[in-house]
Coordinates of C-alpha atoms in Angstrom, one line a residue:
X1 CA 42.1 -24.7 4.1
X2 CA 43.0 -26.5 7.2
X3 CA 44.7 -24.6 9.8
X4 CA 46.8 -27.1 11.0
X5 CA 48.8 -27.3 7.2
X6 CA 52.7 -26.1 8.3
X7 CA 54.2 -26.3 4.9
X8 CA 53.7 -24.1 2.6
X9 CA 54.6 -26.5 -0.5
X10 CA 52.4 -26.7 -3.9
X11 CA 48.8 -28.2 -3.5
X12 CA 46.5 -29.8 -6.1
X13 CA 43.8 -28.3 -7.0
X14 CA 40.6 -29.9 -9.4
X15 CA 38.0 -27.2 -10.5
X16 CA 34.9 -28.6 -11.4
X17 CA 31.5 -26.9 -12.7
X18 CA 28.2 -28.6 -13.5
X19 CA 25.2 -27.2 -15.4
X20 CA 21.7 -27.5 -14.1
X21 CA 21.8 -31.0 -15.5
X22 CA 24.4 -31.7 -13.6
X23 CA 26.3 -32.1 -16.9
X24 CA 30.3 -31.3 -16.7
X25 CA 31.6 -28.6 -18.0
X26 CA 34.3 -27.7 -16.7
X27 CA 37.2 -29.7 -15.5
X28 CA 40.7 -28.1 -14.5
X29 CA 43.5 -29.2 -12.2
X30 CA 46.0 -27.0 -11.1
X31 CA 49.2 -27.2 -9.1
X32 CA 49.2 -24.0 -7.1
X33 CA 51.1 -22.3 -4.6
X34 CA 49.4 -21.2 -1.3
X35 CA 50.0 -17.9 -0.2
X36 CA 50.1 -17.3 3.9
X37 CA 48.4 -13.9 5.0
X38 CA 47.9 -13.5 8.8
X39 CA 47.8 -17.1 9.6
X40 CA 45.2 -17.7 6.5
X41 CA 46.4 -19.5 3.5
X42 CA 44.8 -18.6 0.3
X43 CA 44.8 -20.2 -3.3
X44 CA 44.0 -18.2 -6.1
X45 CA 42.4 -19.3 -9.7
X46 CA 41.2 -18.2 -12.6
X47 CA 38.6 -21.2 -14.6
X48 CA 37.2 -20.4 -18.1
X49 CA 33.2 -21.0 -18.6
X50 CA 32.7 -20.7 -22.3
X51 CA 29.2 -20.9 -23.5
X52 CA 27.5 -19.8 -20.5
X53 CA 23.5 -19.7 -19.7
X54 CA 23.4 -16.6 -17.8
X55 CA 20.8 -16.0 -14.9
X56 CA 17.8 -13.9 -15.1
X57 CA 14.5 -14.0 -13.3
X58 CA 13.1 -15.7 -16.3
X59 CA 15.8 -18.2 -16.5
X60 CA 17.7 -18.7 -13.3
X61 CA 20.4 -20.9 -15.0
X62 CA 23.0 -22.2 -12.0
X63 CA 25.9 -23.9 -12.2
X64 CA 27.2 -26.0 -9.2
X65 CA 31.1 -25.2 -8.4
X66 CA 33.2 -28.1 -6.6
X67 CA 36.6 -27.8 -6.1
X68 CA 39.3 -29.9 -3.9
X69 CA 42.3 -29.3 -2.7
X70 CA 45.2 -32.2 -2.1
X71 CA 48.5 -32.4 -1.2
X72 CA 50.6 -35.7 -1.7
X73 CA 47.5 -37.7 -1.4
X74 CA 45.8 -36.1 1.3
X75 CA 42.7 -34.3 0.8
X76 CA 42.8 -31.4 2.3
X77 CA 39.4 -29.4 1.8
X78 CA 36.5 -29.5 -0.2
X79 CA 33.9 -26.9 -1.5
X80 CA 30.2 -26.5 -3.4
X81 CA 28.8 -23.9 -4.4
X82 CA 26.3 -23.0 -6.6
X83 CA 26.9 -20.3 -9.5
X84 CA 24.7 -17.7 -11.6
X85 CA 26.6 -15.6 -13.8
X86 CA 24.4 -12.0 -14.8
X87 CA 26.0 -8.6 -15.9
X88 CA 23.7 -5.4 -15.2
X89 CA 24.0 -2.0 -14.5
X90 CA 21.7 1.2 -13.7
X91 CA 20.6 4.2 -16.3
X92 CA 19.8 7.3 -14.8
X93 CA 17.2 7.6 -17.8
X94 CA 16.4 4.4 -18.9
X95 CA 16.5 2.4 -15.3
X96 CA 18.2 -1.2 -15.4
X97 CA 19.5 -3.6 -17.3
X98 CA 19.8 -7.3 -16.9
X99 CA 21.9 -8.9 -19.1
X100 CA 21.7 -5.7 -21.6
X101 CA 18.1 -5.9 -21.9
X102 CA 15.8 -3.0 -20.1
X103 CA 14.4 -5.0 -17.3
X104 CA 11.5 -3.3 -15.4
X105 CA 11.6 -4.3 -11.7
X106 CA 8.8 -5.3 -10.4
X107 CA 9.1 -5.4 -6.8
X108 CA 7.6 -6.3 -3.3
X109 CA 8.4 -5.5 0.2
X110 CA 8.7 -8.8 2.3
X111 CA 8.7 -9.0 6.0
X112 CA 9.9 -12.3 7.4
X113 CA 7.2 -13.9 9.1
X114 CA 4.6 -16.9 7.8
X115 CA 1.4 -15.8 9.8
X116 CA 0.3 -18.7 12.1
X117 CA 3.3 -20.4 11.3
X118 CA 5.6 -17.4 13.2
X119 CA 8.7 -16.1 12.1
X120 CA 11.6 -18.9 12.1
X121 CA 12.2 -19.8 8.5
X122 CA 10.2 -22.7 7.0
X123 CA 11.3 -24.0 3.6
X124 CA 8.0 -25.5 2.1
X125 CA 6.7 -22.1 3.2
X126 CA 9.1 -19.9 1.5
X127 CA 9.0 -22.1 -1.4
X128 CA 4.6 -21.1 -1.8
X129 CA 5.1 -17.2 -0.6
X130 CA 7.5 -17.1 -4.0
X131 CA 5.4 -19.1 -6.0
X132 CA 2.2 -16.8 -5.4
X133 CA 4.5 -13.8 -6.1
X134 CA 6.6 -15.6 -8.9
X135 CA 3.0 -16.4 -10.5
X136 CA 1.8 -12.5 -10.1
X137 CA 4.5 -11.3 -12.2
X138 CA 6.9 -10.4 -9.1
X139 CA 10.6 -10.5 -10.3
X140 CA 12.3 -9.0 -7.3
X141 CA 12.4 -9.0 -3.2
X142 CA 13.4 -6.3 -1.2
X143 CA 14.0 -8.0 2.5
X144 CA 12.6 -5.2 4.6
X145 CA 14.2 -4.4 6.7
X146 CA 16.5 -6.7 7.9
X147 CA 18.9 -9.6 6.4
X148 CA 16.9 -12.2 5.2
X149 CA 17.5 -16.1 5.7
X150 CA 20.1 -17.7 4.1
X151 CA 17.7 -20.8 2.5
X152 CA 15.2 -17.1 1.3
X153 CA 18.0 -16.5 -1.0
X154 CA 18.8 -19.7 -2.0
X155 CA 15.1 -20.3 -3.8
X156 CA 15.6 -16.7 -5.0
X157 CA 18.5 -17.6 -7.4
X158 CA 16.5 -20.9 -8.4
X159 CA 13.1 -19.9 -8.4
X160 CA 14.6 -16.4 -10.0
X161 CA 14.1 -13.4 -8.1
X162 CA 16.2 -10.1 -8.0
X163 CA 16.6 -9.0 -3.9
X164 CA 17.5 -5.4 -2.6
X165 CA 19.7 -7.2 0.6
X166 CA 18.5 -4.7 3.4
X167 CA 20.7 -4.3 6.3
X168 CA 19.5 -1.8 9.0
X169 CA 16.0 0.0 9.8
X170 CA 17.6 2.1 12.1
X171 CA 21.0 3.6 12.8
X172 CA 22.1 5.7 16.0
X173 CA 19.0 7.4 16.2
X174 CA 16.0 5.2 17.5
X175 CA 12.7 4.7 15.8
X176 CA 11.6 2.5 18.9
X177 CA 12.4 2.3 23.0
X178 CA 14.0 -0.9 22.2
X179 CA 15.1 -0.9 18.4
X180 CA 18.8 -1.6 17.0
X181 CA 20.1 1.9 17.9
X182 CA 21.1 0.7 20.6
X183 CA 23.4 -2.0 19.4
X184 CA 24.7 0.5 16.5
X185 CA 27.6 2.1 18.0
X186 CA 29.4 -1.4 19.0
X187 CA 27.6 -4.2 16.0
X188 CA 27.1 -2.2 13.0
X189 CA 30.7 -2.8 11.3
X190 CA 30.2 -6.6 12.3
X191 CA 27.1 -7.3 11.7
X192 CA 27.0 -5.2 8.1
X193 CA 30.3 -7.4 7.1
X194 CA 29.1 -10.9 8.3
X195 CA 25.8 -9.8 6.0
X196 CA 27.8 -9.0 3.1
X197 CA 30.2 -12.2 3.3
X198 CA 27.5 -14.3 3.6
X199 CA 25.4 -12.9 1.0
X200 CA 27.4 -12.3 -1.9
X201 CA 27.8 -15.1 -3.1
X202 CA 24.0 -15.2 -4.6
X203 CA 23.6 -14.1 -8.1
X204 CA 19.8 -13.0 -6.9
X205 CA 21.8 -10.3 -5.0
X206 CA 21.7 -7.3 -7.0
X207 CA 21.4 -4.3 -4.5
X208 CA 22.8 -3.7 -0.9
X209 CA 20.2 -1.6 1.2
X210 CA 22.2 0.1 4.0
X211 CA 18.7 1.2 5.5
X212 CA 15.4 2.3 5.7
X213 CA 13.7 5.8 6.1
X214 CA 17.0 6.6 8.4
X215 CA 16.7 9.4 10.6
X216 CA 19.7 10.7 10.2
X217 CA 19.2 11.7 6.4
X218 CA 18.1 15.2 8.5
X219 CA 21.2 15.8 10.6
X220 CA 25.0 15.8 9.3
X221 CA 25.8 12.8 10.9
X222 CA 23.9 11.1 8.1
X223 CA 27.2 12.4 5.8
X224 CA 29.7 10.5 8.0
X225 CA 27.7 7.5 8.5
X226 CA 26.7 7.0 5.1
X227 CA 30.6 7.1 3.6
X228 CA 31.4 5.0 6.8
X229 CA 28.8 2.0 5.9
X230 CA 29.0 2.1 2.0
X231 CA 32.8 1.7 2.8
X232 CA 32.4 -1.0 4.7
X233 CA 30.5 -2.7 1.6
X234 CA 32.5 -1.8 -1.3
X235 CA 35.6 -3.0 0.8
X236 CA 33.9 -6.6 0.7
X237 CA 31.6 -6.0 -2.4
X238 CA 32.8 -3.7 -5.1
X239 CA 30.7 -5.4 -7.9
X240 CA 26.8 -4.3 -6.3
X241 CA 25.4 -0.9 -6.2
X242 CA 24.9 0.4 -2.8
X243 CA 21.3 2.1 -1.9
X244 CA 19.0 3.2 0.9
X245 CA 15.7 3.6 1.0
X246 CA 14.9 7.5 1.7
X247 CA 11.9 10.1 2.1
X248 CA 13.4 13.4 2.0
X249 CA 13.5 14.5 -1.7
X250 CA 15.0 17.6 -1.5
X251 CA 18.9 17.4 -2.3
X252 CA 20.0 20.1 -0.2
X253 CA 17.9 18.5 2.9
X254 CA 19.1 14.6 2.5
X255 CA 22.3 14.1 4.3
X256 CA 22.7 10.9 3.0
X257 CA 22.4 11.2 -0.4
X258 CA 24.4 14.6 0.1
X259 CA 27.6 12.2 1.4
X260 CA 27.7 11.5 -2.7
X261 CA 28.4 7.6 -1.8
X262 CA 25.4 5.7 -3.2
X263 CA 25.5 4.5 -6.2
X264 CA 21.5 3.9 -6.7
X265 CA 18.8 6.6 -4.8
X266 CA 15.8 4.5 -3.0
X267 CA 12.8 6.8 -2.4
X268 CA 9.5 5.7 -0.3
X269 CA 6.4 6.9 -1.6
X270 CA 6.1 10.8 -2.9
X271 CA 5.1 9.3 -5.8
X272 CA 4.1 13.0 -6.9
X273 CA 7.4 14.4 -6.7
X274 CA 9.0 11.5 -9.3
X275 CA 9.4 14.3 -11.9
X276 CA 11.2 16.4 -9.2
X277 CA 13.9 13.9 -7.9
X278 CA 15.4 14.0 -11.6
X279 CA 15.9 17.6 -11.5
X280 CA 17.2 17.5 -7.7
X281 CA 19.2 14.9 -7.9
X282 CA 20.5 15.2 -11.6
X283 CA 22.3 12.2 -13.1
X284 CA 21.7 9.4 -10.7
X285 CA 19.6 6.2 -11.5
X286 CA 16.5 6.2 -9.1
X287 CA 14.3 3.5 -8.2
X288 CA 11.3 3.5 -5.9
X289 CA 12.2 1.6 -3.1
X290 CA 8.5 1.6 -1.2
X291 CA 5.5 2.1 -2.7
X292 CA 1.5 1.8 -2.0
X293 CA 0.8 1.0 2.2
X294 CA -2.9 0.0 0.8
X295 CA -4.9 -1.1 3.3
X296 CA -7.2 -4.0 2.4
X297 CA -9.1 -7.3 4.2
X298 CA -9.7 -10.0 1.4
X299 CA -13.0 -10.5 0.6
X300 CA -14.6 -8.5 2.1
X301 CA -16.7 -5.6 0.2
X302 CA -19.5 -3.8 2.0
X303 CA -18.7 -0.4 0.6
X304 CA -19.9 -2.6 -2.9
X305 CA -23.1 -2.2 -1.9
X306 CA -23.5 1.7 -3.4
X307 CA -25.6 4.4 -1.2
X308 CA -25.1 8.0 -1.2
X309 CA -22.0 8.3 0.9
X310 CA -20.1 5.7 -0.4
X311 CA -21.3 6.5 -3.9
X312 CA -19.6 10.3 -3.8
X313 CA -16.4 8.8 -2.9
X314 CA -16.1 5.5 -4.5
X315 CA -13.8 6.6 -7.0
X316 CA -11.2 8.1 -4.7
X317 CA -9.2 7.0 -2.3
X318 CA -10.1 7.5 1.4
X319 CA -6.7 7.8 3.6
X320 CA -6.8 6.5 6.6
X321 CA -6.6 9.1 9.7
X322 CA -4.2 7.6 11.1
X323 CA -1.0 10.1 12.4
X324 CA 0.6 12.0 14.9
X325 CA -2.4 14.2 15.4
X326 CA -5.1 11.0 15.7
X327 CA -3.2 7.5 16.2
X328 CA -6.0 4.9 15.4
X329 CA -8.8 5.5 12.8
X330 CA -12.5 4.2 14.2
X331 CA -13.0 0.4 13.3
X332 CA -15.6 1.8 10.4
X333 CA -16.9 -2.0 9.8
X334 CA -17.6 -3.3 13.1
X335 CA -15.1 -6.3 12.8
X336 CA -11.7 -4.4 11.8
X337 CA -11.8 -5.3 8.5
X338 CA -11.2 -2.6 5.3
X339 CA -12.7 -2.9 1.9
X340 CA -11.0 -5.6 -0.9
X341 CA -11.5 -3.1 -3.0
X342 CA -8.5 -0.7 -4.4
X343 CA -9.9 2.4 -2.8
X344 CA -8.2 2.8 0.6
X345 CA -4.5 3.8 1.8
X346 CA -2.3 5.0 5.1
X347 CA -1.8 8.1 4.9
X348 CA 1.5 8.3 3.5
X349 CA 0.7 6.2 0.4
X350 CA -1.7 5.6 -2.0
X351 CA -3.9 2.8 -3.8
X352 CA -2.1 0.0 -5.9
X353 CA -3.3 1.8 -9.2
X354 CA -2.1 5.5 -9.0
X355 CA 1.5 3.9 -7.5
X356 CA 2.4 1.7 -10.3
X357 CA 0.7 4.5 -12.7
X358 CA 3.3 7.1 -11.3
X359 CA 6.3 4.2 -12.3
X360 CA 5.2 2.5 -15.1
X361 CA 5.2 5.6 -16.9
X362 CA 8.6 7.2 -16.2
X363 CA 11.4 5.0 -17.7
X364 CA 14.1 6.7 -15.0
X365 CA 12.3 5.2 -12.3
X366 CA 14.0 1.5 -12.3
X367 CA 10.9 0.0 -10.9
X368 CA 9.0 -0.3 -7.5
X369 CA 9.0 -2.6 -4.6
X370 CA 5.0 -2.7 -3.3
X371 CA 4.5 -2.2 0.7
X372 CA 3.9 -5.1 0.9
X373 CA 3.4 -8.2 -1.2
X374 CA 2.7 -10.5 2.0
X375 CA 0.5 -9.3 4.7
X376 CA 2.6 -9.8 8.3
X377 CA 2.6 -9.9 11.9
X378 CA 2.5 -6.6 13.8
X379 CA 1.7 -3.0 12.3
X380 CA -2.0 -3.4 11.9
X381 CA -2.3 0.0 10.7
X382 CA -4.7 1.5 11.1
X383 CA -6.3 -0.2 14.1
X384 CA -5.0 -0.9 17.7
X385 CA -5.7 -4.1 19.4
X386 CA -7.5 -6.5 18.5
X387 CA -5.9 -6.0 15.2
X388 CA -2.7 -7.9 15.2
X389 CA -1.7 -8.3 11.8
X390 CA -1.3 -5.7 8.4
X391 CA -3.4 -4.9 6.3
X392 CA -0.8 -3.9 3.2
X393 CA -0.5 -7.3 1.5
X394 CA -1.5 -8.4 -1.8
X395 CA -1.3 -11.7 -0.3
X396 CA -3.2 -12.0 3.0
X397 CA -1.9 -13.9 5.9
X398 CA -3.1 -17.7 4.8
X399 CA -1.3 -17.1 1.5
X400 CA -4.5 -16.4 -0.1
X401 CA -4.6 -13.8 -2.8
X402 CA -6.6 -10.9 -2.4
X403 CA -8.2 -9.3 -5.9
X404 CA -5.5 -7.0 -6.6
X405 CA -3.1 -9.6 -7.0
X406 CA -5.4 -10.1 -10.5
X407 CA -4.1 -6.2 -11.2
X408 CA -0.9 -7.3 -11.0
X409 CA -0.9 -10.4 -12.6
X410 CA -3.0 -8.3 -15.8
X411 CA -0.1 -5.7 -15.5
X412 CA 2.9 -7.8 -14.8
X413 CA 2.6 -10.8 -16.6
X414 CA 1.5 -12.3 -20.2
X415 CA -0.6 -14.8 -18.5
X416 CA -4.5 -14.1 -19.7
X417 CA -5.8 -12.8 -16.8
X418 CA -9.8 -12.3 -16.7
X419 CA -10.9 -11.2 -12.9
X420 CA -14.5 -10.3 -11.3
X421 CA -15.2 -9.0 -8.1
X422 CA -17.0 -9.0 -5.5
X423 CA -19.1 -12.3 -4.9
X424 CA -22.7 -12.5 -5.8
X425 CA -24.6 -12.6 -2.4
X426 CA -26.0 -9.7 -1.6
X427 CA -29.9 -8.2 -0.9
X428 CA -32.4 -8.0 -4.1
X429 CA -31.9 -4.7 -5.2
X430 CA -29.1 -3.4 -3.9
X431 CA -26.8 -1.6 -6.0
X432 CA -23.3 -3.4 -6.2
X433 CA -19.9 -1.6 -7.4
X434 CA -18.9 -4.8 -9.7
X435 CA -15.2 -4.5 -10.9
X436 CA -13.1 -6.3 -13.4
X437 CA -9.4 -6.7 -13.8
X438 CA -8.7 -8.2 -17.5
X439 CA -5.7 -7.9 -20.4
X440 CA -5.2 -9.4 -23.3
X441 CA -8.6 -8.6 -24.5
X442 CA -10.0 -5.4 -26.1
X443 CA -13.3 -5.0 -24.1
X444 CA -15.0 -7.0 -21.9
X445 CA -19.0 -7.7 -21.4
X446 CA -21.3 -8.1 -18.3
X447 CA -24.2 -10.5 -18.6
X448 CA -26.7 -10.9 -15.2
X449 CA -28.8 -14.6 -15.8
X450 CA -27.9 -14.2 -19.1
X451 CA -28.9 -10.3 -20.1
X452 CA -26.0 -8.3 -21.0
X453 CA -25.3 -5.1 -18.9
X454 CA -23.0 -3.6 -21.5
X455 CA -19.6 -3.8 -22.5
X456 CA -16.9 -1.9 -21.1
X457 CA -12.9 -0.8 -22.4
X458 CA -10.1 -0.1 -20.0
X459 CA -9.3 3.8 -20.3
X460 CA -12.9 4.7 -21.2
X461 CA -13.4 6.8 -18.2
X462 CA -15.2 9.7 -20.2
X463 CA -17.8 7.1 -21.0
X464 CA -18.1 5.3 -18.2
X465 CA -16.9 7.2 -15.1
X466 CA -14.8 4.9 -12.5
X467 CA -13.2 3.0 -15.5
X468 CA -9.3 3.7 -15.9
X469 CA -6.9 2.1 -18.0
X470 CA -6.3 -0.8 -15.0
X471 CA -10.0 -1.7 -15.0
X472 CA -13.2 -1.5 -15.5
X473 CA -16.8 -1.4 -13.5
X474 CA -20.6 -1.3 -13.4
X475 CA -23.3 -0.5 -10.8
X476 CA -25.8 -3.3 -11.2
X477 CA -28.8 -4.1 -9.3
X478 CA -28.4 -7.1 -7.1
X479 CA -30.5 -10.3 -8.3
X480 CA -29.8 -13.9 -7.3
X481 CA -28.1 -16.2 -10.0
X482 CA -25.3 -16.1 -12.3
X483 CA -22.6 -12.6 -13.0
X484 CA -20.8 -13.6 -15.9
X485 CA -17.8 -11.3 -17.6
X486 CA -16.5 -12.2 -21.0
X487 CA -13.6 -11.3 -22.6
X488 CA -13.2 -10.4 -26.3
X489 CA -10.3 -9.9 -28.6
X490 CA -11.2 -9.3 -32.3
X491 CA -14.7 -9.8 -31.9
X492 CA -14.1 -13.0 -30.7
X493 CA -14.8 -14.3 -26.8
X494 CA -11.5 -15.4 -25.8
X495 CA -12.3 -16.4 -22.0
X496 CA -15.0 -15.5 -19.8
X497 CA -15.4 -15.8 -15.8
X498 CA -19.1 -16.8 -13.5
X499 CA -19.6 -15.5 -10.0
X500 CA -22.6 -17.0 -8.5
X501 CA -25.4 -17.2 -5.9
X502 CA -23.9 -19.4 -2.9
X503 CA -26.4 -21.2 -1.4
X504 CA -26.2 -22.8 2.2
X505 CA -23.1 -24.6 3.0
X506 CA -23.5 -28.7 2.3
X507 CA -19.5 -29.4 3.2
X508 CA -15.9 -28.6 3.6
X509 CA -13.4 -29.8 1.6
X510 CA -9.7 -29.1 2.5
X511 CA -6.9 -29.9 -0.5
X512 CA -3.2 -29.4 0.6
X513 CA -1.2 -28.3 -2.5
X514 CA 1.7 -29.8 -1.5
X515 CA 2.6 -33.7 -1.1
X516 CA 5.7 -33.0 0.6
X517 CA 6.6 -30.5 3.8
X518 CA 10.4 -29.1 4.4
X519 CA 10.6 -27.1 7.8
X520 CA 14.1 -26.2 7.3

């Protein structure tokens, strides 16, 4: 209201609220009395919203909110917002529910950058990173690690994304020679309540993050900081669950989970001690707030072509040395590139398969957030310069999925999803490690120029060794022509999928699949 009002007499004020079709359904006006609190004047109202389309990922119903305030005439102030109404809540059994259904989160990590484009927000390109992850099956953000623009969370209530709000990757204690720690002591309060004020009016909001793998989760500072910054939270917010993102698992060596004032317990990785953190940390709702760090270059597949070394070990996962004891592991292709395929990880993590295994099978984990879903400037882990960018996305840089974004979408979606990989250019007779992601399909059949090279089931490893319930593979002979999987259900082909020869360039055709660009 405006500062400069003296009088404290009644003021009118019209409530209005519009549904996404900008049809009115609400209209109130109210004579009410301001109330004057250190030099602020405040109106309170309560507005009824019967019939109400509540907001989900899969229907991210708004309303708009306008409301003005008058007094003998004048016009006073005016305000829009928009609205999405949800209820949920956390099980320490049964993870979450949206709307009082059991709603699996199905998360990615997203750093704030847009490859060539740099780092300042850009609308249009928000609006095609959460398409691609909207169209994967994606239903949630966690803004890692750092509060995200305001416009990011705008599209996430319309487009329909759940976001873990992350405030602080470090506190007191540094991670980096130049990092926020050294702010903390004088910004923290500030900065953590301008974050919250700003972003709680967004229904997408449904976790705050008060950091990331914190270093003081192994001192007993963590204790006092932790009450200290979930205070500051609840005092502005008491209606969101408060997390962090953690790695120490054991209860009696995690300060911050030990100050008892998070509501939901974030753990990175350790995706072997799941079954553990319910006995150690009985009676809380868990969720898995980083998962995966799979390192991969899209398109690229020379460990497809199958000798004796890569043969032993194609079914495993080979971690990266990269660590303390050596910091950059040798550039193994000759052009710092990793293998599209699901076989390679940091250290720390593991491949894409064995992390969504370890939550999609315990209903106490609330879901996972994948490191990461958009590949990003900086951390090329696990190469030094001339590497300049990760390698964790399931995206790459030019917002161009790599092949396990087809895992995801077979996994995380209804959509019929039918994938082969790798191209079909190779050397005649070379043995080639072909893979294929599918669902909605009960087996699926190989055909080279037309012979078939046998039929294969997801979760028929015994049979057919390398095949898990994710997907399926065969070792075939390289010959020039056509690779053709099809899908059956019932008997019946139900969609099938050609990878062929390419033959020499003849010209380059560039489509923009947008008609309209929005920097802003």
């Amino acid at each position: 209201m405006q500062a400069d009002l003296r009088s404290l007499k009644p003021v009118e004020v019209t409530t209005e609220i519009f549904d996404d079709a900008h049809r009115l359904v609400v209209h109130e006006k109210k004579s009410l009395q301001p109330v004057q609190t250190e030099g602020v004047l405040t109106l309170s109202s309560i507005v009824p919203l019967e019939n109400v389309r509540l907001w989900s990922p899969d229907y991210p119903n708004l309303y708009t909110l306008e409301v003005s305030v008058t007094q003998d005439g004048l016009l006073l102030d005016q305000y829009q917002q928009k609205l999405g109404i949800r209820y949920f809540h956390f099980d320490a059994r049964n993870g979450f529910y949206l709307n009082g259904q059991r709603t699996e989160i199905k998360g990615v990590c997203l750093h704030s950058d847009f490859g060539v484009l740099g780092t300042a927000y850009q609308y249009s390109a928000m609006v095609r990173q959460l398409k691609l992850l909207k169209q994967m099956g994606c239903n949630a953000i966690r803004t890692a690690h750092n509060p995200p623009a305001p416009g990011m969370l705008d599209l996430c209530d319309s487009m329909g994304f759940l976001v873990m709000d992350e405030a602080f990757d470090m506190w007191q204690k540094k991670k980096t020679k130049y990092d926020y720690s050294k702010d903390f002591a004088l910004w923290h309060k500030r900065d953590l309540e301008d974050q919250i004020k700003r972003d709680r009016r967004h229904p997408s909001v449904f976790l705050w993050s008060i950091g990331n793998e914190i270093r003081e989760q192994f001192d007993t500072s963590g204790i006092r900081l932790t009450n200290e910054l979930v205070a500051i939270v609840k005092a502005l917010d008491s209606t969101r669950p408060v997390t962090a993102a953690m790695t120490e698992t054991h209860a009696a060596k995690n300060n911050i989970a030990k100050a008892g004032a998070l509501d939901i317990l974030g753990f990175n990785y350790k995706i072997d001690q799941y079954d553990s953190l319910a006995l150690n940390f009985p009676g809380k709702a868990l969720i898995a707030s980083e998962t995966v760090s799979a390192l991969q270059t899209r398109g690229m597949y020379k460990d497809g072509v199958i000798n004796e070394t890569v043969a032993k070990m194609k079914d495993s996962i080979i971690y990266m040395p990269y660590g303390p004891k050596q910091k950059f592991a040798p550039n193994i292709n000759g052009d710092w590139t990793l293998s599209a395929y699901d076989k390679i990880a940091a250290y720390w993590g593991t491949n894409h398969e064995n992390a969504w295994r370890a939550v999609k099978s315990r209903p106490f984990i609330a879901g996972t957030f994948v490191w990461t879903g958009i590949d990003y400037l900086g951390e090329p882990v696990p190469f030094p310069y001339p590497a300049r960018s990760s390698y964790y996305g399931i995206i790459d840089q030019a917002g161009l999925p790599k092949d396990i974004y087809y895992f995801y979408q077979s996994e995380w979606t209804d959509k019929p999803v039918l994938h082969l990989l790798p191209h079909w250019n190779w050397q005649q007779g070379q043995l080639i490690d072909v893979w294929c992601y599918y669902n909605q399909a009960d087996q699926v059949e190989l055909f080279l120029n037309g012979r078939s090279l046998g039929t294969r089931k997801k979760g028929d490893g015994n049979k057919h060794p390398g095949d898990n319930e994710f997907h399926v593979n065969w070792q075939v002979p390289f010959e020039k022509g056509t690779l053709k999987v099809v899908a059956y259900k019932n008997g019946k082909e139900v969609r099938r999928e050609l990878v062929k020869t390419a033959g020499i360039p003849s010209n380059i055709q560039v489509i923009v699949d947008s008609s309209t660009f929005r920097g802003y």
